[in-house]
Amino acid sequence: MSIKEKIKTAASIIHSSNYIVVFSGAGMSTESGIPDFRSPGGLWSKYDPGEYAEYSAFLSHPEKFWTMHKELSQTVLEASPNLGHKSLVTLEKEYRKLKAIITQNIDFLHSRAGNSNVLELHGSGQTACCLSCGTEFYYTDIQKQLDEGKEVPKCPKCEGLIKPNVVLFGESLPSNVFQQAIAEISSADLLIIIGSSLTVYPAASLPSMALDTGARIIIINDEATMMDHQADVAIHGKAGVILPLILEELRNIDS
Ligand SMILES: [Zn+2]
């Protein structure tokens, strides 16, 4: 099938679906200027995650974590939603077909774009929490301490250690979010997998649940994934290019 035919097929599948759930990964955000952490030049090629992003390492050497996180946050805060994110807003607000987005990304670009039901499996860099007293903060408030030269931000209330609400290596996924993701997938008649190589577990186990419940599957990813052969259609390309083309086809069907 040519890419054009695949895009037409994807549009007609979307047209005949009523409860669409999206599962997104790093490839969703690369066009917004956030490189895949696992890619060459990505965050993990510069900072060994075992040393900088492991929960136990965070507790013993929070200054290392914050060196890495400061750089990551700057990239995230400077990024803005791309045409792929915006297309998903259209699918939710205009077509009223998209019911939930399950994401592995911590960049909160889906909610910044305007989607309302975003399930962040790996947490979000938008907020942070004191590990001692549990007070929640906006990251931008914490950042002030870093800008003032503090190596490790401390809770203004109790001087406790503050951790951004992102899931570190060695931490389990937030179970309530994971349960909600499972519930959304079991309601879905179509799952669109975008920008995920489907290699990071347990998040990557969710798409195979959609197969079990009989949902149709569309994959949009730069490279082949291990689920391509099980998808109704797998399109290789960038989300910010492919999604607007699918929407254009969808408009043709409707008119
Ligand atoms: Zn505190």
Short mmCIF file of C-alpha atoms and ligand atoms in Angstrom, two decimals:
data_model
loop_
_atom_site.label_atom_id
_atom_site.label_comp_id
_atom_site.label_asym_id
_atom_site.label_seq_id
_atom_site.Cartn_x
_atom_site.Cartn_y
_atom_site.Cartn_z
CA MET A 1 0.00 0.00 0.00
CA SER A 2 1.34 3.46 -0.83
CA ILE A 3 1.55 6.04 1.93
CA LYS A 4 -1.36 7.90 0.32
CA GLU A 5 -3.52 4.80 0.40
CA LYS A 6 -2.54 4.17 4.00
CA ILE A 7 -3.58 7.70 4.96
CA LYS A 8 -6.95 7.17 3.22
CA THR A 9 -7.41 3.88 5.03
CA ALA A 10 -6.60 5.51 8.37
CA ALA A 11 -9.10 8.30 7.71
CA SER A 12 -11.87 5.85 6.87
CA ILE A 13 -11.15 3.81 10.02
CA ILE A 14 -11.36 7.01 12.09
CA HIS A 15 -14.56 7.97 10.29
CA SER A 16 -16.23 4.71 11.33
CA SER A 17 -14.97 4.80 14.93
CA ASN A 18 -16.69 6.43 17.89
CA TYR A 19 -14.43 5.90 20.88
CA ILE A 20 -10.85 6.65 19.92
CA VAL A 21 -7.96 6.41 22.38
CA VAL A 22 -4.45 7.61 21.53
CA PHE A 23 -1.28 6.11 22.97
CA SER A 24 1.69 8.45 22.47
CA GLY A 25 5.42 8.23 23.02
CA ALA A 26 8.57 10.26 22.47
CA GLY A 27 8.09 10.51 18.68
CA MET A 28 5.04 12.70 19.34
CA SER A 29 7.26 15.47 20.73
CA THR A 30 10.44 15.34 18.65
CA GLU A 31 9.00 17.87 16.19
CA SER A 32 8.43 20.18 19.17
CA GLY A 33 12.18 20.08 19.78
CA ILE A 34 12.31 17.44 22.53
CA PRO A 35 14.66 14.67 21.37
CA ASP A 36 13.77 11.07 22.30
CA PHE A 37 15.68 10.43 25.56
CA ARG A 38 16.81 7.08 24.15
CA SER A 39 18.00 8.36 20.78
CA PRO A 40 21.62 9.30 19.96
CA GLY A 41 21.95 12.87 21.25
CA GLY A 42 19.00 12.31 23.60
CA LEU A 43 19.08 12.86 27.35
CA TRP A 44 20.36 9.36 28.20
CA SER A 45 23.35 9.66 25.88
CA LYS A 46 24.51 12.58 28.02
CA TYR A 47 23.31 11.51 31.47
CA ASP A 48 23.50 7.87 32.52
CA PRO A 49 19.95 7.23 33.80
CA GLY A 50 21.26 4.84 36.48
CA GLU A 51 23.26 7.70 37.94
CA TYR A 52 20.95 10.63 37.26
CA ALA A 53 17.41 9.33 37.04
CA GLU A 54 17.16 6.33 39.35
CA TYR A 55 14.95 6.89 42.41
CA SER A 56 17.62 5.66 44.86
CA ALA A 57 20.23 7.86 43.14
CA PHE A 58 17.86 10.81 43.50
CA LEU A 59 17.68 10.24 47.26
CA SER A 60 21.43 9.90 47.72
CA HIS A 61 22.61 12.47 45.13
CA PRO A 62 19.74 14.86 44.43
CA GLU A 63 22.20 17.46 43.08
CA LYS A 64 23.03 15.16 40.14
CA PHE A 65 19.36 14.65 39.35
CA TRP A 66 18.73 18.39 39.44
CA THR A 67 21.64 19.14 37.07
CA MET A 68 19.99 16.84 34.52
CA HIS A 69 16.44 17.94 35.28
CA LYS A 70 17.23 21.64 34.97
CA GLU A 71 18.42 21.07 31.41
CA LEU A 72 15.44 18.85 30.57
CA SER A 73 12.94 21.33 32.01
CA GLN A 74 14.36 24.15 29.98
CA THR A 75 13.88 22.12 26.79
CA VAL A 76 10.35 21.17 27.84
CA LEU A 77 9.28 24.68 28.85
CA GLU A 78 10.61 26.16 25.61
CA ALA A 79 8.75 23.58 23.51
CA SER A 80 5.28 24.15 22.14
CA PRO A 81 2.70 21.76 20.71
CA ASN A 82 3.26 20.75 17.07
CA LEU A 83 0.77 20.05 14.27
CA GLY A 84 0.43 16.48 15.52
CA HIS A 85 -0.74 17.61 18.98
CA LYS A 86 -3.06 20.15 17.37
CA SER A 87 -4.61 17.51 15.11
CA LEU A 88 -5.52 15.48 18.19
CA VAL A 89 -7.30 18.52 19.64
CA THR A 90 -9.40 18.67 16.44
CA LEU A 91 -10.24 14.96 16.80
CA GLU A 92 -11.46 15.64 20.34
CA LYS A 93 -13.17 19.04 20.11
CA GLU A 94 -14.47 19.08 16.55
CA TYR A 95 -15.13 15.42 15.75
CA ARG A 96 -15.81 14.41 19.38
CA LYS A 97 -14.32 11.01 18.68
CA LEU A 98 -11.11 11.15 20.70
CA LYS A 99 -11.92 10.29 24.32
CA ALA A 100 -8.52 9.89 25.96
CA ILE A 101 -4.80 10.22 25.38
CA ILE A 102 -2.47 7.88 27.21
CA THR A 103 1.06 9.22 27.03
CA GLN A 104 4.55 8.15 28.03
CA ASN A 105 5.70 11.75 27.70
CA ILE A 106 6.32 14.03 30.68
CA ASP A 107 6.25 17.26 28.64
CA PHE A 108 2.51 18.00 29.15
CA LEU A 109 2.30 19.11 25.50
CA HIS A 110 -1.03 17.31 24.98
CA SER A 111 -2.69 19.31 27.75
CA ARG A 112 -0.92 22.50 26.64
CA ALA A 113 -2.34 21.90 23.14
CA GLY A 114 -5.86 21.69 24.61
CA ASN A 115 -6.77 18.01 24.97
CA SER A 116 -8.74 17.39 28.14
CA ASN A 117 -8.42 13.74 29.16
CA VAL A 118 -4.66 13.11 29.22
CA LEU A 119 -3.34 10.16 31.22
CA GLU A 120 0.35 10.67 31.94
CA LEU A 121 1.80 7.22 32.63
CA HIS A 122 5.25 8.55 33.49
CA GLY A 123 3.98 11.61 35.36
CA SER A 124 4.43 15.23 34.40
CA GLY A 125 7.19 17.76 34.79
CA GLN A 126 4.60 20.47 35.36
CA THR A 127 4.33 19.85 39.10
CA ALA A 128 6.58 18.70 41.93
CA CYS A 129 6.01 17.38 45.42
CA CYS A 130 7.78 17.55 48.80
CA LEU A 131 8.78 14.02 49.81
CA SER A 132 8.49 14.93 53.51
CA CYS A 133 5.25 16.86 53.91
CA GLY A 134 3.55 16.13 50.58
CA THR A 135 2.99 19.75 49.55
CA GLU A 136 2.52 20.12 45.78
CA PHE A 137 4.22 22.88 43.81
CA TYR A 138 4.26 24.14 40.26
CA TYR A 139 7.63 23.41 38.73
CA THR A 140 8.02 27.06 37.74
CA ASP A 141 7.93 27.99 41.45
CA ILE A 142 10.68 25.48 42.23
CA GLN A 143 12.72 26.77 39.34
CA LYS A 144 13.12 30.10 41.10
CA GLN A 145 15.31 28.42 43.71
CA LEU A 146 17.48 26.89 40.98
CA ASP A 147 17.76 30.26 39.24
CA GLU A 148 18.91 31.76 42.53
CA GLY A 149 21.80 29.29 42.50
CA LYS A 150 20.51 26.54 44.79
CA GLU A 151 21.83 23.11 43.72
CA VAL A 152 18.92 21.24 45.30
CA PRO A 153 15.56 22.97 45.82
CA LYS A 154 14.05 22.52 49.28
CA CYS A 155 10.46 22.68 50.48
CA PRO A 156 9.71 26.23 51.74
CA LYS A 157 7.47 24.74 54.43
CA CYS A 158 9.60 21.97 55.92
CA GLU A 159 13.00 22.04 54.13
CA GLY A 160 12.22 18.56 52.76
CA LEU A 161 13.46 17.17 49.46
CA ILE A 162 11.33 18.13 46.47
CA LYS A 163 10.82 15.72 43.58
CA PRO A 164 9.22 16.60 40.25
CA ASN A 165 6.16 14.44 39.60
CA VAL A 166 7.91 12.38 36.95
CA VAL A 167 8.35 8.64 37.34
CA LEU A 168 12.01 7.82 37.91
CA PHE A 169 13.69 4.49 37.14
CA GLY A 170 12.98 2.14 40.01
CA GLU A 171 9.61 3.75 40.75
CA SER A 172 6.34 2.11 39.77
CA LEU A 173 3.86 3.83 37.47
CA PRO A 174 1.08 5.74 39.25
CA SER A 175 -1.42 2.90 39.70
CA ASN A 176 -4.56 5.06 39.45
CA VAL A 177 -3.39 6.44 36.10
CA PHE A 178 -2.54 2.95 34.85
CA GLN A 179 -5.98 1.68 35.92
CA GLN A 180 -7.68 4.57 34.11
CA ALA A 181 -5.60 3.79 31.01
CA ILE A 182 -6.75 0.16 31.08
CA ALA A 183 -10.38 1.30 31.45
CA GLU A 184 -10.08 3.67 28.48
CA ILE A 185 -8.49 0.99 26.32
CA SER A 186 -11.23 -1.48 27.14
CA SER A 187 -13.83 1.10 25.98
CA ALA A 188 -11.99 1.95 22.77
CA ASP A 189 -13.06 0.84 19.31
CA LEU A 190 -9.88 2.34 17.85
CA LEU A 191 -6.43 2.80 19.33
CA ILE A 192 -4.03 5.14 17.52
CA ILE A 193 -0.43 4.53 18.56
CA ILE A 194 1.77 7.55 17.81
CA GLY A 195 5.53 7.93 18.13
CA SER A 196 6.16 4.96 20.37
CA SER A 197 8.53 2.13 19.55
CA LEU A 198 6.51 0.07 22.08
CA THR A 199 9.60 -1.13 23.89
CA VAL A 200 9.18 0.46 27.34
CA TYR A 201 7.19 -1.75 29.71
CA PRO A 202 4.75 -1.88 31.39
CA ALA A 203 3.36 1.03 29.37
CA ALA A 204 3.91 -0.84 26.12
CA SER A 205 1.69 -3.68 27.30
CA LEU A 206 -1.39 -1.44 26.93
CA PRO A 207 -1.62 -1.60 23.10
CA SER A 208 -1.76 -5.39 23.14
CA MET A 209 -4.76 -5.14 25.50
CA ALA A 210 -6.55 -3.26 22.72
CA LEU A 211 -5.98 -6.25 20.44
CA ASP A 212 -7.56 -8.53 23.05
CA THR A 213 -10.67 -6.35 23.31
CA GLY A 214 -11.04 -6.20 19.54
CA ALA A 215 -10.24 -2.53 18.95
CA ARG A 216 -8.81 -1.57 15.60
CA ILE A 217 -5.26 -0.23 15.59
CA ILE A 218 -3.52 2.51 13.62
CA ILE A 219 0.21 3.02 14.12
CA ILE A 220 2.02 6.23 13.19
CA ASN A 221 5.75 6.07 13.84
CA ASP A 222 8.99 7.08 12.15
CA GLU A 223 10.25 3.52 12.21
CA ALA A 224 8.72 0.07 12.16
CA THR A 225 7.40 -1.21 15.49
CA MET A 226 6.94 -4.74 16.76
CA MET A 227 3.14 -4.34 16.43
CA ASP A 228 3.04 -3.17 12.79
CA HIS A 229 1.91 -6.58 11.53
CA GLN A 230 -1.00 -6.59 14.01
CA ALA A 231 -2.22 -3.10 13.12
CA ASP A 232 -5.03 -2.38 10.65
CA VAL A 233 -2.66 0.17 9.16
CA ALA A 234 0.90 1.21 10.08
CA ILE A 235 2.17 4.46 8.63
CA HIS A 236 5.85 5.34 8.81
CA GLY A 237 6.37 9.09 9.11
CA LYS A 238 6.33 12.00 11.51
CA ALA A 239 3.21 12.65 13.59
CA GLY A 240 3.19 16.36 12.69
CA VAL A 241 3.06 15.47 8.99
CA ILE A 242 0.88 12.35 8.92
CA LEU A 243 -1.88 13.44 11.34
CA PRO A 244 -2.78 16.64 9.43
CA LEU A 245 -2.89 14.60 6.18
CA ILE A 246 -5.27 12.11 7.82
CA LEU A 247 -7.49 14.99 9.01
CA GLU A 248 -7.55 16.39 5.48
CA GLU A 249 -8.79 13.01 4.18
CA LEU A 250 -11.34 12.87 6.99
CA ARG A 251 -12.74 16.23 5.85
CA ASN A 252 -13.01 14.86 2.29
CA ILE A 253 -15.05 11.91 3.57
CA ASP A 254 -17.38 14.23 5.50
CA SER A 255 -17.95 16.71 2.70
ZN ZN B 1 7.68 19.93 52.83
#
